JSON list of C-alpha atoms in Angstrom, two decimals:
[
{"chain": "A", "resi": 19, "resn": "MET", "atom": "CA", "xyz": [67.42, 89.91, 87.60]},
{"chain": "A", "resi": 20, "resn": "LEU", "atom": "CA", "xyz": [70.98, 91.03, 87.06]},
{"chain": "A", "resi": 21, "resn": "ALA", "atom": "CA", "xyz": [73.38, 89.87, 89.77]},
{"chain": "A", "resi": 22, "resn": "ASN", "atom": "CA", "xyz": [75.14, 93.17, 90.47]},
{"chain": "A", "resi": 23, "resn": "GLU", "atom": "CA", "xyz": [77.23, 92.00, 93.38]},
{"chain": "A", "resi": 24, "resn": "GLY", "atom": "CA", "xyz": [79.59, 89.16, 94.11]},
{"chain": "A", "resi": 25, "resn": "THR", "atom": "CA", "xyz": [82.07, 87.05, 92.30]},
{"chain": "A", "resi": 26, "resn": "TYR", "atom": "CA", "xyz": [81.05, 84.08, 90.19]},
{"chain": "A", "resi": 27, "resn": "PHE", "atom": "CA", "xyz": [83.27, 81.38, 88.76]},
{"chain": "A", "resi": 28, "resn": "VAL", "atom": "CA", "xyz": [82.69, 79.66, 85.42]},
{"chain": "A", "resi": 29, "resn": "TYR", "atom": "CA", "xyz": [83.96, 76.21, 86.34]},
{"chain": "A", "resi": 30, "resn": "THR", "atom": "CA", "xyz": [84.39, 73.39, 83.82]},
{"chain": "A", "resi": 31, "resn": "VAL", "atom": "CA", "xyz": [83.47, 70.00, 85.28]},
{"chain": "A", "resi": 32, "resn": "LYS", "atom": "CA", "xyz": [86.29, 67.47, 85.42]},
{"chain": "A", "resi": 33, "resn": "ILE", "atom": "CA", "xyz": [86.08, 63.70, 85.72]},
{"chain": "A", "resi": 34, "resn": "ASN", "atom": "CA", "xyz": [85.18, 62.59, 89.28]},
{"chain": "A", "resi": 35, "resn": "ASP", "atom": "CA", "xyz": [84.00, 66.09, 90.28]},
{"chain": "A", "resi": 36, "resn": "THR", "atom": "CA", "xyz": [81.07, 66.28, 92.68]},
{"chain": "A", "resi": 37, "resn": "VAL", "atom": "CA", "xyz": [78.90, 69.25, 93.53]},
{"chain": "A", "resi": 38, "resn": "PHE", "atom": "CA", "xyz": [80.06, 68.98, 97.14]},
{"chain": "A", "resi": 39, "resn": "GLY", "atom": "CA", "xyz": [83.73, 68.88, 96.07]},
{"chain": "A", "resi": 40, "resn": "ILE", "atom": "CA", "xyz": [83.32, 71.92, 93.80]},
{"chain": "A", "resi": 41, "resn": "ALA", "atom": "CA", "xyz": [81.44, 73.81, 96.53]},
{"chain": "A", "resi": 42, "resn": "THR", "atom": "CA", "xyz": [84.18, 73.04, 99.05]},
{"chain": "A", "resi": 43, "resn": "MET", "atom": "CA", "xyz": [87.03, 73.91, 96.67]},
{"chain": "A", "resi": 44, "resn": "LEU", "atom": "CA", "xyz": [85.48, 77.23, 95.59]},
{"chain": "A", "resi": 45, "resn": "ARG", "atom": "CA", "xyz": [84.01, 78.14, 98.98]},
{"chain": "A", "resi": 46, "resn": "SER", "atom": "CA", "xyz": [80.41, 78.03, 97.81]},
{"chain": "A", "resi": 47, "resn": "THR", "atom": "CA", "xyz": [77.41, 75.91, 98.79]},
{"chain": "A", "resi": 48, "resn": "VAL", "atom": "CA", "xyz": [75.82, 72.85, 97.22]},
{"chain": "A", "resi": 49, "resn": "ASP", "atom": "CA", "xyz": [72.37, 74.51, 97.32]},
{"chain": "A", "resi": 50, "resn": "GLU", "atom": "CA", "xyz": [73.53, 77.62, 95.44]},
{"chain": "A", "resi": 51, "resn": "ILE", "atom": "CA", "xyz": [75.36, 75.60, 92.79]},
{"chain": "A", "resi": 52, "resn": "GLU", "atom": "CA", "xyz": [72.35, 73.30, 92.31]},
{"chain": "A", "resi": 53, "resn": "GLN", "atom": "CA", "xyz": [69.94, 76.26, 92.00]},
{"chain": "A", "resi": 54, "resn": "LEU", "atom": "CA", "xyz": [72.05, 78.35, 89.61]},
{"chain": "A", "resi": 55, "resn": "ASN", "atom": "CA", "xyz": [72.66, 75.37, 87.33]},
{"chain": "A", "resi": 56, "resn": "SER", "atom": "CA", "xyz": [69.34, 73.48, 87.59]},
{"chain": "A", "resi": 57, "resn": "LEU", "atom": "CA", "xyz": [71.01, 70.42, 89.10]},
{"chain": "A", "resi": 58, "resn": "TYR", "atom": "CA", "xyz": [67.83, 68.90, 90.44]},
{"chain": "A", "resi": 59, "resn": "PRO", "atom": "CA", "xyz": [64.88, 66.86, 89.13]},
{"chain": "A", "resi": 60, "resn": "PRO", "atom": "CA", "xyz": [63.34, 66.98, 86.57]},
{"chain": "A", "resi": 61, "resn": "PHE", "atom": "CA", "xyz": [66.36, 68.48, 84.77]},
{"chain": "A", "resi": 62, "resn": "THR", "atom": "CA", "xyz": [68.92, 66.01, 86.04]},
{"chain": "A", "resi": 63, "resn": "ASP", "atom": "CA", "xyz": [69.45, 63.48, 88.77]},
{"chain": "A", "resi": 64, "resn": "PRO", "atom": "CA", "xyz": [70.68, 65.14, 91.97]},
{"chain": "A", "resi": 65, "resn": "GLY", "atom": "CA", "xyz": [74.43, 65.57, 91.85]},
{"chain": "A", "resi": 66, "resn": "LEU", "atom": "CA", "xyz": [74.79, 64.31, 88.26]},
{"chain": "A", "resi": 67, "resn": "LEU", "atom": "CA", "xyz": [77.53, 66.26, 86.50]},
{"chain": "A", "resi": 68, "resn": "TYR", "atom": "CA", "xyz": [78.82, 65.97, 82.95]},
{"chain": "A", "resi": 69, "resn": "GLU", "atom": "CA", "xyz": [82.53, 66.29, 82.32]},
{"chain": "A", "resi": 70, "resn": "GLY", "atom": "CA", "xyz": [83.36, 69.32, 80.18]},
{"chain": "A", "resi": 71, "resn": "ARG", "atom": "CA", "xyz": [80.15, 71.22, 80.96]},
{"chain": "A", "resi": 72, "resn": "GLN", "atom": "CA", "xyz": [80.36, 74.61, 82.66]},
{"chain": "A", "resi": 73, "resn": "LEU", "atom": "CA", "xyz": [78.84, 75.48, 86.02]},
{"chain": "A", "resi": 74, "resn": "ILE", "atom": "CA", "xyz": [78.23, 78.91, 87.50]},
{"chain": "A", "resi": 75, "resn": "VAL", "atom": "CA", "xyz": [79.59, 78.87, 91.05]},
{"chain": "A", "resi": 76, "resn": "PRO", "atom": "CA", "xyz": [78.96, 81.83, 93.36]},
{"chain": "A", "resi": 77, "resn": "TYR", "atom": "CA", "xyz": [81.69, 83.06, 95.67]},
{"chain": "A", "resi": 78, "resn": "SER", "atom": "CA", "xyz": [80.19, 85.34, 98.29]},
{"chain": "A", "resi": 79, "resn": "PHE", "atom": "CA", "xyz": [83.37, 86.49, 99.99]},
{"chain": "A", "resi": 80, "resn": "THR", "atom": "CA", "xyz": [84.04, 89.41, 97.64]},
{"chain": "A", "resi": 81, "resn": "PRO", "atom": "CA", "xyz": [81.43, 92.07, 96.93]},
{"chain": "A", "resi": 82, "resn": "GLN", "atom": "CA", "xyz": [83.05, 93.02, 93.62]},
{"chain": "A", "resi": 83, "resn": "ALA", "atom": "CA", "xyz": [80.84, 92.10, 90.65]},
{"chain": "A", "resi": 84, "resn": "GLN", "atom": "CA", "xyz": [83.00, 89.91, 88.43]},
{"chain": "A", "resi": 85, "resn": "VAL", "atom": "CA", "xyz": [82.95, 86.61, 86.58]},
{"chain": "A", "resi": 86, "resn": "LEU", "atom": "CA", "xyz": [86.13, 84.54, 86.63]},
{"chain": "A", "resi": 87, "resn": "TYR", "atom": "CA", "xyz": [86.94, 81.67, 84.28]},
{"chain": "A", "resi": 88, "resn": "PHE", "atom": "CA", "xyz": [89.33, 78.76, 84.87]},
{"chain": "A", "resi": 89, "resn": "VAL", "atom": "CA", "xyz": [91.50, 78.26, 81.77]},
{"chain": "A", "resi": 90, "resn": "GLN", "atom": "CA", "xyz": [91.32, 74.71, 80.42]},
{"chain": "A", "resi": 91, "resn": "PRO", "atom": "CA", "xyz": [94.32, 72.77, 79.03]},
{"chain": "A", "resi": 92, "resn": "GLY", "atom": "CA", "xyz": [95.13, 73.80, 75.46]},
{"chain": "A", "resi": 93, "resn": "GLU", "atom": "CA", "xyz": [93.06, 76.98, 75.49]},
{"chain": "A", "resi": 94, "resn": "THR", "atom": "CA", "xyz": [94.35, 80.32, 74.27]},
{"chain": "A", "resi": 95, "resn": "LEU", "atom": "CA", "xyz": [92.98, 83.76, 74.99]},
{"chain": "A", "resi": 96, "resn": "PRO", "atom": "CA", "xyz": [91.56, 84.03, 71.44]},
{"chain": "A", "resi": 97, "resn": "SER", "atom": "CA", "xyz": [89.92, 80.60, 71.74]},
{"chain": "A", "resi": 98, "resn": "ILE", "atom": "CA", "xyz": [88.35, 81.52, 75.08]},
{"chain": "A", "resi": 99, "resn": "ALA", "atom": "CA", "xyz": [87.04, 84.83, 73.71]},
{"chain": "A", "resi": 100, "resn": "GLY", "atom": "CA", "xyz": [85.69, 83.01, 70.65]},
{"chain": "A", "resi": 101, "resn": "SER", "atom": "CA", "xyz": [84.01, 80.24, 72.62]},
{"chain": "A", "resi": 102, "resn": "PHE", "atom": "CA", "xyz": [82.05, 82.86, 74.59]},
{"chain": "A", "resi": 103, "resn": "GLY", "atom": "CA", "xyz": [81.49, 85.14, 71.57]},
{"chain": "A", "resi": 104, "resn": "LEU", "atom": "CA", "xyz": [83.41, 87.96, 73.29]},
{"chain": "A", "resi": 105, "resn": "ASP", "atom": "CA", "xyz": [85.64, 90.68, 71.92]},
{"chain": "A", "resi": 106, "resn": "LEU", "atom": "CA", "xyz": [89.28, 89.64, 72.43]},
{"chain": "A", "resi": 107, "resn": "GLN", "atom": "CA", "xyz": [90.44, 93.17, 73.26]},
{"chain": "A", "resi": 108, "resn": "ALA", "atom": "CA", "xyz": [87.82, 93.41, 76.02]},
{"chain": "A", "resi": 109, "resn": "VAL", "atom": "CA", "xyz": [89.02, 90.14, 77.55]},
{"chain": "A", "resi": 110, "resn": "GLU", "atom": "CA", "xyz": [92.62, 91.40, 77.36]},
{"chain": "A", "resi": 111, "resn": "ALA", "atom": "CA", "xyz": [91.68, 94.72, 78.98]},
{"chain": "A", "resi": 112, "resn": "LEU", "atom": "CA", "xyz": [90.11, 92.96, 81.98]},
{"chain": "A", "resi": 113, "resn": "ASN", "atom": "CA", "xyz": [93.26, 90.91, 82.53]},
{"chain": "A", "resi": 114, "resn": "PRO", "atom": "CA", "xyz": [96.20, 93.32, 82.81]},
{"chain": "A", "resi": 115, "resn": "GLN", "atom": "CA", "xyz": [98.16, 90.65, 84.72]},
{"chain": "A", "resi": 116, "resn": "LEU", "atom": "CA", "xyz": [98.82, 88.92, 81.38]},
{"chain": "A", "resi": 117, "resn": "SER", "atom": "CA", "xyz": [102.21, 89.99, 80.13]},
{"chain": "A", "resi": 118, "resn": "ASP", "atom": "CA", "xyz": [101.81, 87.83, 77.01]},
{"chain": "A", "resi": 119, "resn": "ILE", "atom": "CA", "xyz": [98.34, 86.81, 75.84]},
{"chain": "A", "resi": 120, "resn": "ASN", "atom": "CA", "xyz": [99.88, 83.77, 74.16]},
{"chain": "A", "resi": 121, "resn": "LYS", "atom": "CA", "xyz": [101.12, 82.40, 77.48]},
{"chain": "A", "resi": 122, "resn": "ILE", "atom": "CA", "xyz": [98.17, 81.36, 79.59]},
{"chain": "A", "resi": 123, "resn": "VAL", "atom": "CA", "xyz": [98.14, 78.12, 81.53]},
{"chain": "A", "resi": 124, "resn": "ALA", "atom": "CA", "xyz": [95.54, 75.60, 82.66]},
{"chain": "A", "resi": 125, "resn": "ASN", "atom": "CA", "xyz": [93.65, 76.59, 85.82]},
{"chain": "A", "resi": 126, "resn": "GLN", "atom": "CA", "xyz": [94.73, 80.23, 85.51]},
{"chain": "A", "resi": 127, "resn": "LEU", "atom": "CA", "xyz": [91.88, 82.59, 86.43]},
{"chain": "A", "resi": 128, "resn": "LEU", "atom": "CA", "xyz": [90.76, 85.15, 83.86]},
{"chain": "A", "resi": 129, "resn": "GLU", "atom": "CA", "xyz": [88.07, 87.75, 84.28]},
{"chain": "A", "resi": 130, "resn": "LEU", "atom": "CA", "xyz": [85.47, 87.63, 81.53]},
{"chain": "A", "resi": 131, "resn": "PRO", "atom": "CA", "xyz": [83.43, 90.60, 80.30]},
{"chain": "A", "resi": 132, "resn": "VAL", "atom": "CA", "xyz": [80.16, 88.89, 81.16]},
{"chain": "A", "resi": 133, "resn": "GLN", "atom": "CA", "xyz": [77.46, 89.39, 83.76]},
{"chain": "A", "resi": 134, "resn": "ILE", "atom": "CA", "xyz": [75.17, 86.93, 85.51]},
{"chain": "A", "resi": 135, "resn": "GLU", "atom": "CA", "xyz": [71.42, 87.10, 84.94]},
{"chain": "A", "resi": 136, "resn": "ILE", "atom": "CA", "xyz": [69.26, 85.09, 87.34]},
{"chain": "A", "resi": 137, "resn": "VAL", "atom": "CA", "xyz": [66.16, 83.90, 85.47]},
{"chain": "A", "resi": 138, "resn": "GLU", "atom": "CA", "xyz": [62.89, 85.04, 87.01]},
{"chain": "A", "resi": 139, "resn": "GLU", "atom": "CA", "xyz": [59.39, 83.62, 86.72]},
{"chain": "A", "resi": 140, "resn": "GLY", "atom": "CA", "xyz": [58.01, 84.36, 83.23]},
{"chain": "A", "resi": 141, "resn": "ASP", "atom": "CA", "xyz": [61.41, 85.06, 81.66]},
{"chain": "A", "resi": 142, "resn": "SER", "atom": "CA", "xyz": [62.42, 83.67, 78.29]},
{"chain": "A", "resi": 143, "resn": "LEU", "atom": "CA", "xyz": [65.65, 84.07, 76.35]},
{"chain": "A", "resi": 144, "resn": "TRP", "atom": "CA", "xyz": [63.84, 86.47, 74.04]},
{"chain": "A", "resi": 145, "resn": "ARG", "atom": "CA", "xyz": [62.59, 88.63, 76.94]},
{"chain": "A", "resi": 146, "resn": "ILE", "atom": "CA", "xyz": [66.01, 88.72, 78.56]},
{"chain": "A", "resi": 147, "resn": "ALA", "atom": "CA", "xyz": [67.65, 89.56, 75.23]},
{"chain": "A", "resi": 148, "resn": "GLU", "atom": "CA", "xyz": [65.17, 92.40, 74.69]},
{"chain": "A", "resi": 149, "resn": "ARG", "atom": "CA", "xyz": [65.61, 93.71, 78.24]},
{"chain": "A", "resi": 150, "resn": "ARG", "atom": "CA", "xyz": [69.42, 93.69, 77.93]},
{"chain": "A", "resi": 151, "resn": "ASP", "atom": "CA", "xyz": [69.49, 94.82, 74.27]},
{"chain": "A", "resi": 152, "resn": "LEU", "atom": "CA", "xyz": [71.32, 91.70, 73.11]},
{"chain": "A", "resi": 153, "resn": "PRO", "atom": "CA", "xyz": [70.69, 89.34, 70.20]},
{"chain": "A", "resi": 154, "resn": "VAL", "atom": "CA", "xyz": [69.23, 86.00, 71.31]},
{"chain": "A", "resi": 155, "resn": "SER", "atom": "CA", "xyz": [72.02, 84.31, 69.33]},
{"chain": "A", "resi": 156, "resn": "ALA", "atom": "CA", "xyz": [74.58, 85.90, 71.70]},
{"chain": "A", "resi": 157, "resn": "LEU", "atom": "CA", "xyz": [72.80, 84.40, 74.73]},
{"chain": "A", "resi": 158, "resn": "LEU", "atom": "CA", "xyz": [72.70, 81.02, 73.02]},
{"chain": "A", "resi": 159, "resn": "HIS", "atom": "CA", "xyz": [76.39, 81.22, 72.11]},
{"chain": "A", "resi": 160, "resn": "VAL", "atom": "CA", "xyz": [77.77, 82.35, 75.48]},
{"chain": "A", "resi": 161, "resn": "ASN", "atom": "CA", "xyz": [75.73, 79.71, 77.35]},
{"chain": "A", "resi": 162, "resn": "ALA", "atom": "CA", "xyz": [76.14, 76.86, 74.86]},
{"chain": "A", "resi": 163, "resn": "ASN", "atom": "CA", "xyz": [78.45, 74.80, 77.09]},
{"chain": "A", "resi": 164, "resn": "ARG", "atom": "CA", "xyz": [76.57, 75.46, 80.31]},
{"chain": "A", "resi": 165, "resn": "HIS", "atom": "CA", "xyz": [75.31, 72.54, 82.38]},
{"chain": "A", "resi": 166, "resn": "SER", "atom": "CA", "xyz": [71.52, 72.05, 82.00]},
{"chain": "A", "resi": 167, "resn": "PHE", "atom": "CA", "xyz": [71.23, 74.87, 79.44]},
{"chain": "A", "resi": 168, "resn": "SER", "atom": "CA", "xyz": [68.48, 74.69, 76.87]},
{"chain": "A", "resi": 169, "resn": "GLY", "atom": "CA", "xyz": [67.72, 77.30, 74.27]},
{"chain": "A", "resi": 170, "resn": "ASP", "atom": "CA", "xyz": [64.06, 76.27, 74.41]},
{"chain": "A", "resi": 171, "resn": "VAL", "atom": "CA", "xyz": [63.23, 76.40, 78.12]},
{"chain": "A", "resi": 172, "resn": "ILE", "atom": "CA", "xyz": [64.80, 78.25, 81.04]},
{"chain": "A", "resi": 173, "resn": "TYR", "atom": "CA", "xyz": [63.72, 78.02, 84.65]},
{"chain": "A", "resi": 174, "resn": "PRO", "atom": "CA", "xyz": [63.54, 80.53, 87.50]},
{"chain": "A", "resi": 175, "resn": "GLY", "atom": "CA", "xyz": [66.74, 80.61, 89.51]},
{"chain": "A", "resi": 176, "resn": "TYR", "atom": "CA", "xyz": [68.95, 79.45, 86.63]},
{"chain": "A", "resi": 177, "resn": "ALA", "atom": "CA", "xyz": [72.03, 81.64, 86.04]},
{"chain": "A", "resi": 178, "resn": "LEU", "atom": "CA", "xyz": [72.69, 82.83, 82.51]},
{"chain": "A", "resi": 179, "resn": "LEU", "atom": "CA", "xyz": [75.88, 84.42, 81.25]},
{"chain": "A", "resi": 180, "resn": "LEU", "atom": "CA", "xyz": [75.30, 87.77, 79.52]},
{"chain": "A", "resi": 181, "resn": "PRO", "atom": "CA", "xyz": [78.08, 89.16, 77.33]},
{"chain": "A", "resi": 182, "resn": "ARG", "atom": "CA", "xyz": [79.04, 92.77, 78.04]},
{"chain": "A", "resi": 183, "resn": "CYS", "atom": "CA", "xyz": [81.04, 93.11, 74.81]},
{"chain": "A", "resi": 184, "resn": "LEU", "atom": "CA", "xyz": [80.24, 90.98, 71.81]},
{"chain": "A", "resi": 185, "resn": "HIS", "atom": "CA", "xyz": [82.60, 89.84, 69.12]},
{"chain": "A", "resi": 186, "resn": "LYS", "atom": "CA", "xyz": [81.85, 91.97, 66.06]},
{"chain": "A", "resi": 187, "resn": "LYS", "atom": "CA", "xyz": [80.28, 89.03, 64.20]},
{"chain": "A", "resi": 188, "resn": "MET", "atom": "CA", "xyz": [77.82, 88.47, 67.07]},
{"chain": "A", "resi": 189, "resn": "GLU", "atom": "CA", "xyz": [76.55, 92.05, 67.38]},
{"chain": "A", "resi": 190, "resn": "ASN", "atom": "CA", "xyz": [73.67, 91.79, 64.94]},
{"chain": "A", "resi": 191, "resn": "PRO", "atom": "CA", "xyz": [73.54, 88.47, 63.11]},
{"chain": "A", "resi": 192, "resn": "ILE", "atom": "CA", "xyz": [71.18, 88.21, 60.14]},
{"chain": "A", "resi": 193, "resn": "GLY", "atom": "CA", "xyz": [67.70, 87.15, 61.15]},
{"chain": "A", "resi": 194, "resn": "VAL", "atom": "CA", "xyz": [67.99, 88.20, 64.80]},
{"chain": "A", "resi": 195, "resn": "LYS", "atom": "CA", "xyz": [65.36, 90.66, 65.85]},
{"chain": "A", "resi": 196, "resn": "ARG", "atom": "CA", "xyz": [66.57, 93.67, 67.75]},
{"chain": "A", "resi": 197, "resn": "LYS", "atom": "CA", "xyz": [64.64, 96.04, 69.98]},
{"chain": "A", "resi": 198, "resn": "ARG", "atom": "CA", "xyz": [62.09, 97.96, 67.96]},
{"chain": "A", "resi": 199, "resn": "GLN", "atom": "CA", "xyz": [62.74, 101.64, 67.46]},
{"chain": "A", "resi": 200, "resn": "ASN", "atom": "CA", "xyz": [59.68, 103.80, 68.15]}
]
């Protein structure tokens, strides 16, 4: 199910972060963060977070559908676009506040051209990719650094990032099946 409303943050876990602390800082709830990121048994011990892994954190105070990313130290706009497999020009277009794309700073918020897909019962990466007309490799790439993400098994309630504009190399990689033409 595509989350068509609300703002979501892509938050990178830092040392000493807790789910409660992240929820408080970003005005979310522990329950929502745990559900969207499978932070419960049998996937992980309750509250166990891994530094450097990304969490999807809902922010329900704005109805606008957007996904915001916190820039990490040392990142550049091209490196961020590349790490998510996104088209750099699309990332630039969503962030007109940037006067110079080479001057972004840690903790700056950037809007990403991605959407949130909430996994439903019976879903698989292949089914979601088919439904959204995306290569499975794009789903694997954009979610690679997500907390509790597995390319083999996904669970209902887990939030996946879906790219809205793929980097040209990701559009149709060799060996990836696309939707059949009838």
